[in-house]
Short mmCIF file of C-alpha atoms in Angstrom, two decimals:
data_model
loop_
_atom_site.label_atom_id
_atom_site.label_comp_id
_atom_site.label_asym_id
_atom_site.label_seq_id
_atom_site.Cartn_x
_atom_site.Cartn_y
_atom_site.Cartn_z
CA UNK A 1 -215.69 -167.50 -161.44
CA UNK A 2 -216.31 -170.59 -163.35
CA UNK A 3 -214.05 -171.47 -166.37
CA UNK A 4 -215.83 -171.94 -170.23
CA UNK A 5 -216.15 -175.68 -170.73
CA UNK A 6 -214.59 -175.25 -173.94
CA UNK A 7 -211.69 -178.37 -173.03
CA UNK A 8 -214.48 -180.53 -172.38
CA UNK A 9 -216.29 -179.67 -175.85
CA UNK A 10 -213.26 -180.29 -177.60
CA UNK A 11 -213.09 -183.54 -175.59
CA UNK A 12 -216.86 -184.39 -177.15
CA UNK A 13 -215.74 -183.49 -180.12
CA UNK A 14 -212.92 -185.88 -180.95
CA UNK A 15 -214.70 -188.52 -178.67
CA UNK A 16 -213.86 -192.17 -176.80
CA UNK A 17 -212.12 -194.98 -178.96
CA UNK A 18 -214.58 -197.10 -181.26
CA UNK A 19 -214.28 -200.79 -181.21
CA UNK A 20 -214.89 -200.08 -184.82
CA UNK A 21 -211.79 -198.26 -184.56
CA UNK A 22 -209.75 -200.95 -183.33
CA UNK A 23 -211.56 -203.40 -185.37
CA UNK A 24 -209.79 -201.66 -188.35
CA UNK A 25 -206.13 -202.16 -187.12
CA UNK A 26 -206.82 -205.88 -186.13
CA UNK A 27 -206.90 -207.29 -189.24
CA UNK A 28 -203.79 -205.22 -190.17
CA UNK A 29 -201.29 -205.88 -187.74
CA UNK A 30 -202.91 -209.74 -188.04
CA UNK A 31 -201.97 -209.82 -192.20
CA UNK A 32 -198.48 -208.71 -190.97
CA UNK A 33 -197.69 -211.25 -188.34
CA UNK A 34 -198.51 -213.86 -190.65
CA UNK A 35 -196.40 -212.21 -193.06
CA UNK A 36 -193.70 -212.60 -191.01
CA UNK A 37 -194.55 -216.41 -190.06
CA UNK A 38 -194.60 -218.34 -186.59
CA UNK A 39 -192.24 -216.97 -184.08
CA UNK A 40 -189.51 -218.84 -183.62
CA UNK A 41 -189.46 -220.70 -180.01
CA UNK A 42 -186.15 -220.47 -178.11
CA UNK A 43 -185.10 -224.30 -177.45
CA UNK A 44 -185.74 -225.87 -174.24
CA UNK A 45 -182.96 -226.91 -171.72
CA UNK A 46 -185.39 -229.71 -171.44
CA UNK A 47 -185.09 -231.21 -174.35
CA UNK A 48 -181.28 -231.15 -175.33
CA UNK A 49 -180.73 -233.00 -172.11
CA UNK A 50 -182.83 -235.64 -172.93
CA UNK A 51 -181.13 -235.59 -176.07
CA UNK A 52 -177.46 -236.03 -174.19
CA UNK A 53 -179.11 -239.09 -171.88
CA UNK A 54 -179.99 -240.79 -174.93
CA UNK A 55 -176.58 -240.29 -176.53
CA UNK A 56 -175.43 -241.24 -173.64
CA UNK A 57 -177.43 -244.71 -172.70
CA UNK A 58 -176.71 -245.86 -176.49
CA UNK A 59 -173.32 -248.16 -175.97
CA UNK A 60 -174.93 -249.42 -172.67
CA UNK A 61 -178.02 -250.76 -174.74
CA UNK A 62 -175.54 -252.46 -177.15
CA UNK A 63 -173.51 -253.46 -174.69
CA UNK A 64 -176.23 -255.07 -172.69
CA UNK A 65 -177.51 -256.48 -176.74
CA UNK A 66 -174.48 -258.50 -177.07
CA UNK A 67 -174.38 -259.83 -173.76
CA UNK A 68 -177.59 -261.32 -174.25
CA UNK A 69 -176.82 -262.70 -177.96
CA UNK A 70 -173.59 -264.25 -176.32
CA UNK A 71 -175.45 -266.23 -173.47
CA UNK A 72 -178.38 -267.00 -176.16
CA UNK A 73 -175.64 -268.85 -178.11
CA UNK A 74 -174.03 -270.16 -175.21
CA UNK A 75 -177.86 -271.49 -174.10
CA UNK A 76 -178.45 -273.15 -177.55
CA UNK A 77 -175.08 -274.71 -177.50
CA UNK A 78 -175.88 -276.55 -174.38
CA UNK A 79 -179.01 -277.66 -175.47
CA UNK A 80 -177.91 -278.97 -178.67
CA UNK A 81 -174.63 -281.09 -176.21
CA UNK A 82 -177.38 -282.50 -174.15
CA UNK A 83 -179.56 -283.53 -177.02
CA UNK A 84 -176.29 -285.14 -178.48
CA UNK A 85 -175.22 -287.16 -174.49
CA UNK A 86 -179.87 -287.75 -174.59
CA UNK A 87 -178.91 -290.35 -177.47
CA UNK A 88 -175.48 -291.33 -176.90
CA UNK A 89 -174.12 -294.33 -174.61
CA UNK A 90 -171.68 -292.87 -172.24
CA UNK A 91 -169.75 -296.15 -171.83
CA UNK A 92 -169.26 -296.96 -175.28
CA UNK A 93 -170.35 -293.53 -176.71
CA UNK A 94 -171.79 -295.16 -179.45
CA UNK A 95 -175.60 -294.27 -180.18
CA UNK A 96 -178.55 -295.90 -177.38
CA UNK A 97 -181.26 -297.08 -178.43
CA UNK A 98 -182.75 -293.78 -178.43
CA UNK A 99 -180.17 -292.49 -180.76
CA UNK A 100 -179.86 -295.78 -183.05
CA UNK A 101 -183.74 -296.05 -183.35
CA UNK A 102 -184.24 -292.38 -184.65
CA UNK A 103 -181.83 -292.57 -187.11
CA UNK A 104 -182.99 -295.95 -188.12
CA UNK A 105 -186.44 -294.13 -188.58
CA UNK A 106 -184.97 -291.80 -191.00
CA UNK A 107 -182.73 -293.99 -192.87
CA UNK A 108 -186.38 -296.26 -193.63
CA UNK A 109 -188.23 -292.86 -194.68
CA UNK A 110 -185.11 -292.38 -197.45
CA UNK A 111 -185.10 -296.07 -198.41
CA UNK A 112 -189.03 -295.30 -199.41
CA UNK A 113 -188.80 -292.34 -200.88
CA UNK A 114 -185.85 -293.01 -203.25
CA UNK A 115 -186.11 -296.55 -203.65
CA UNK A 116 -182.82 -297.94 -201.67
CA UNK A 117 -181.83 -300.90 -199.98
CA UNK A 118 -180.21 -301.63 -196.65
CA UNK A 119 -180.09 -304.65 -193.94
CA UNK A 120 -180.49 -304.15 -190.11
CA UNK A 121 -178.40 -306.80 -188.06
CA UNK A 122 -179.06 -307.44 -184.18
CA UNK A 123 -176.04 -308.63 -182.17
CA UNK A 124 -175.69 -310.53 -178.63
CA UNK A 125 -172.77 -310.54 -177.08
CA UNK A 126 -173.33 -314.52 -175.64
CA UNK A 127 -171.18 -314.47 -172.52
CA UNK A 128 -171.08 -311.49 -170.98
CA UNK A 129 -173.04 -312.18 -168.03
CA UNK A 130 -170.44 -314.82 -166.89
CA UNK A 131 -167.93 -312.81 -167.87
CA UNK A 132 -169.26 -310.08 -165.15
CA UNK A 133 -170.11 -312.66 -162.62
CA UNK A 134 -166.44 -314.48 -162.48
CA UNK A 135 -164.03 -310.98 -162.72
CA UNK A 136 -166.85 -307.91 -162.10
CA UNK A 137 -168.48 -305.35 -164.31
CA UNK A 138 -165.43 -303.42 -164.63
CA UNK A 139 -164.21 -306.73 -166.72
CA UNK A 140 -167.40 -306.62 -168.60
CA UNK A 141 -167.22 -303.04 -169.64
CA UNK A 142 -163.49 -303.56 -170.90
CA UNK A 143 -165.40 -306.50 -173.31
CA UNK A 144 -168.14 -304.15 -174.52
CA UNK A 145 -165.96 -301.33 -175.21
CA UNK A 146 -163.52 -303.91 -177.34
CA UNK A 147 -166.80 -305.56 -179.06
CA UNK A 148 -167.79 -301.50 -180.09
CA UNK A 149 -164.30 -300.57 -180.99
CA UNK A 150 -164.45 -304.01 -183.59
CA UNK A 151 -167.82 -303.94 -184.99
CA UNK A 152 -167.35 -299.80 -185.58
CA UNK A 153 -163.83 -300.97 -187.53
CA UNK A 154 -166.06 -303.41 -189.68
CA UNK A 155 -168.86 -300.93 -191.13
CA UNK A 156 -168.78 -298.36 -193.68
CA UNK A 157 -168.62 -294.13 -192.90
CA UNK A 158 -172.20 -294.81 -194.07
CA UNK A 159 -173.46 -297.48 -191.61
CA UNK A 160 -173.95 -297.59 -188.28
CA UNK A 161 -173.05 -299.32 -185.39
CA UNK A 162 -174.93 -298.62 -181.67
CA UNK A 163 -175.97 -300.31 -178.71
CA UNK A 164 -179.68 -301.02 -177.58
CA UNK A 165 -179.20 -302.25 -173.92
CA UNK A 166 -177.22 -304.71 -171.81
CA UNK A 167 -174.85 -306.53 -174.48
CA UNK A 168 -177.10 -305.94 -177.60
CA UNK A 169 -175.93 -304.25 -180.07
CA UNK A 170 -177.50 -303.27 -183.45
CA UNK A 171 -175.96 -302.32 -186.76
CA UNK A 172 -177.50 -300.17 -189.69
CA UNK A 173 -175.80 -301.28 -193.15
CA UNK A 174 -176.70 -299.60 -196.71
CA UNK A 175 -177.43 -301.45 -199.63
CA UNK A 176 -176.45 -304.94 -199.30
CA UNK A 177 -178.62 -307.99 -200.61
CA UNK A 178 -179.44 -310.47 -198.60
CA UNK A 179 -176.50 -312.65 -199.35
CA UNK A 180 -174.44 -310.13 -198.41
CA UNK A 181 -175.99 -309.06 -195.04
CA UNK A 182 -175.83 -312.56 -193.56
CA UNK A 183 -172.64 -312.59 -194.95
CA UNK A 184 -172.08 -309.49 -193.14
CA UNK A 185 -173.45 -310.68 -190.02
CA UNK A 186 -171.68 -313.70 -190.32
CA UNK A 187 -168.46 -312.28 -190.28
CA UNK A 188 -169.25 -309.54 -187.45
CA UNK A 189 -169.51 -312.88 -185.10
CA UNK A 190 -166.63 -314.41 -186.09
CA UNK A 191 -164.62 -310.82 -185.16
CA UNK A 192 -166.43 -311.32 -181.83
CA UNK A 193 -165.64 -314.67 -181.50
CA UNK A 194 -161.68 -313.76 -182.14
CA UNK A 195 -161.50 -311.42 -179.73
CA UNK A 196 -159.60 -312.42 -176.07
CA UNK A 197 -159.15 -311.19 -172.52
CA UNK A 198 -157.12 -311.68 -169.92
CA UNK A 199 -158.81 -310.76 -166.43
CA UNK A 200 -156.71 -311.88 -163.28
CA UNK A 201 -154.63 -314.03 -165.19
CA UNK A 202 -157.37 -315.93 -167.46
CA UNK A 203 -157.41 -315.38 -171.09
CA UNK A 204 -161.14 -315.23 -171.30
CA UNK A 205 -163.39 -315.09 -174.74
CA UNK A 206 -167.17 -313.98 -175.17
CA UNK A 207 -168.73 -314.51 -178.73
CA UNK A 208 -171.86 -313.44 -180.35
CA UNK A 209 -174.56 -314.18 -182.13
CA UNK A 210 -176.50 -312.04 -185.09
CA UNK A 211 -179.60 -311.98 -186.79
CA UNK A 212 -180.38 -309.89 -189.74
CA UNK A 213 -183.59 -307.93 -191.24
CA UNK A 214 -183.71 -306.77 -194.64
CA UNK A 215 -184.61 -303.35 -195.28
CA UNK A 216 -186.87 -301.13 -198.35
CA UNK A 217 -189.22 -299.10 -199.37
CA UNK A 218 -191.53 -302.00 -197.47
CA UNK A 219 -189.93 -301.64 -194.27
CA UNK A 220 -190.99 -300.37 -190.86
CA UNK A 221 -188.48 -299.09 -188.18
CA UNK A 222 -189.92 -301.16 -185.70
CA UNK A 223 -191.52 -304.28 -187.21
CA UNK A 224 -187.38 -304.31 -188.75
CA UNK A 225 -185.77 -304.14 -185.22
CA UNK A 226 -188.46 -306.53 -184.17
CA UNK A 227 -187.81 -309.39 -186.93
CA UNK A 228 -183.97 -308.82 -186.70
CA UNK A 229 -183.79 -309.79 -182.40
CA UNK A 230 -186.17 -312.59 -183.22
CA UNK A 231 -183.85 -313.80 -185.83
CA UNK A 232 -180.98 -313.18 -183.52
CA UNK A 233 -182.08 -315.58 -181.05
CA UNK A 234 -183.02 -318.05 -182.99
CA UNK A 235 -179.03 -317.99 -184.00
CA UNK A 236 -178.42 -317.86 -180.53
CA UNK A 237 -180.06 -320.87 -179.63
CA UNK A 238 -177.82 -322.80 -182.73
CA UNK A 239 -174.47 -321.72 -180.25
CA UNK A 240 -175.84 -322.29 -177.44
CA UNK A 241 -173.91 -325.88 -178.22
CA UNK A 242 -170.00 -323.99 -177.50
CA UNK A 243 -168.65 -323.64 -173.82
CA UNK A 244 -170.12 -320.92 -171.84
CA UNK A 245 -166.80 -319.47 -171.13
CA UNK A 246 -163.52 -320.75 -172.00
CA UNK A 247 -161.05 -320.33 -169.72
CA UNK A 248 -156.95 -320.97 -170.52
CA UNK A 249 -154.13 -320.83 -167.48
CA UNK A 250 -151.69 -318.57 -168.44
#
């Protein structure tokens, strides 16, 4: 016997889920999550690691920082010694030519923008070659280095004194007339001239001979150094009447 289908009536009767019906809670449990605001994400492992490595690399970066800064000033330091030995005569450590002729440059470019005065003096030294073929070049050095030590005692903290080559010397000297730097130069041969040697039992004496260039807001660097050798040899060529070398027994 067959049972009433009265279950599956009822069944009909309340009937399947709308998507109406689900349509209607949407938007309602939607207004409350926003309510509640953005869930809150647990943190990664991930990140407060990375967090620890930086902490952690940070005095090795400075570290590493200072080293470098230290052996950046230790770099610059050695450039700035060789640019110093670059224009300095090791012998006499005096400026070289180099050295001399660049500040001579500089000391024109004041002279024409403020309107100053100066003379530039060439000096021989008039024996030395004799000097270094009779007792050696060890003999000869001894003479330069006493010639430097004189002429640097005879200048001003302002002027100064350096060596172009061989036994040439050249001296910058600020504001003196033209009496005064032949006067000058004049007097720088005679200290020269006074000094004496003894090499193997010879009191030996070398000499020199200047010439002198005046220098203003006129004045070139080299056209100066230029007129002050010619001038010097010309002076030379007046001496040339004393001994070559003068030579006393002990």
């Amino acid at each position: 016997m067959k049972k009433p289908k009265r279950a599956s009536a009822a069944k009909a009767k309340k009937g399947p889920k709308t998507s109406a019906g689900r349509s209607k809670v949407a938007p309602k449990r939607l207004a409350e999550s926003r309510a509640k605001g953005p869930a809150k994400l647990p943190a990664r492992r991930g990140a407060s690691a990375a967090g620890g490595a930086k902490g952690a690399m940070k005095p090795a970066v400075n570290a590493t920082i200072r080293d470098l800064r230290s052996k950046l000033k230790g770099a610059l330091r050695r450039v700035a010694e060789l640019e110093a030995a670059a224009d300095t005569d090791f012998l006499l450590e005096i400026p070289n030519r180099r050295g001399f002729e660049r500040e001579l440059a500089r000391a024109v470019a004041y002279m024409k923008r403020y309107r100053a005065s100066g003379a530039l003096i060439v000096l021989d030294v008039d024996r030395l070659k004799p000097i270094n073929d009779s007792f050696g070049h060890a003999a000869g050095d001894e003479v330069l280095k006493a010639i430097a030590a004189t002429l640097t005692r005879q200048i001003r903290a302002s002027d100064l004194v350096g060596r172009l080559g061989g036994d040439e010397f050249a001296l910058l000297l600020w504001n003196l007339s033209e009496t005064d730097a032949k006067a000058k130069a004049a007097a720088f041969e005679q200290a020269v001239d006074e000094l004496s040697f003894v090499f193997r039992g010879q009191h030996v004496s070398a000499g020199a001979s200047a010439g002198v260039a005046l220098l203003g807001v006129q004045s070139d660097a080299t056209r100066a150094l230029e007129d002050a050798d010619a001038a010097m040899y010309v002076r030379k060529a007046h001496r040339r009447h004393e001994p070559r070398i003068r030579l006393v027994s002990s």
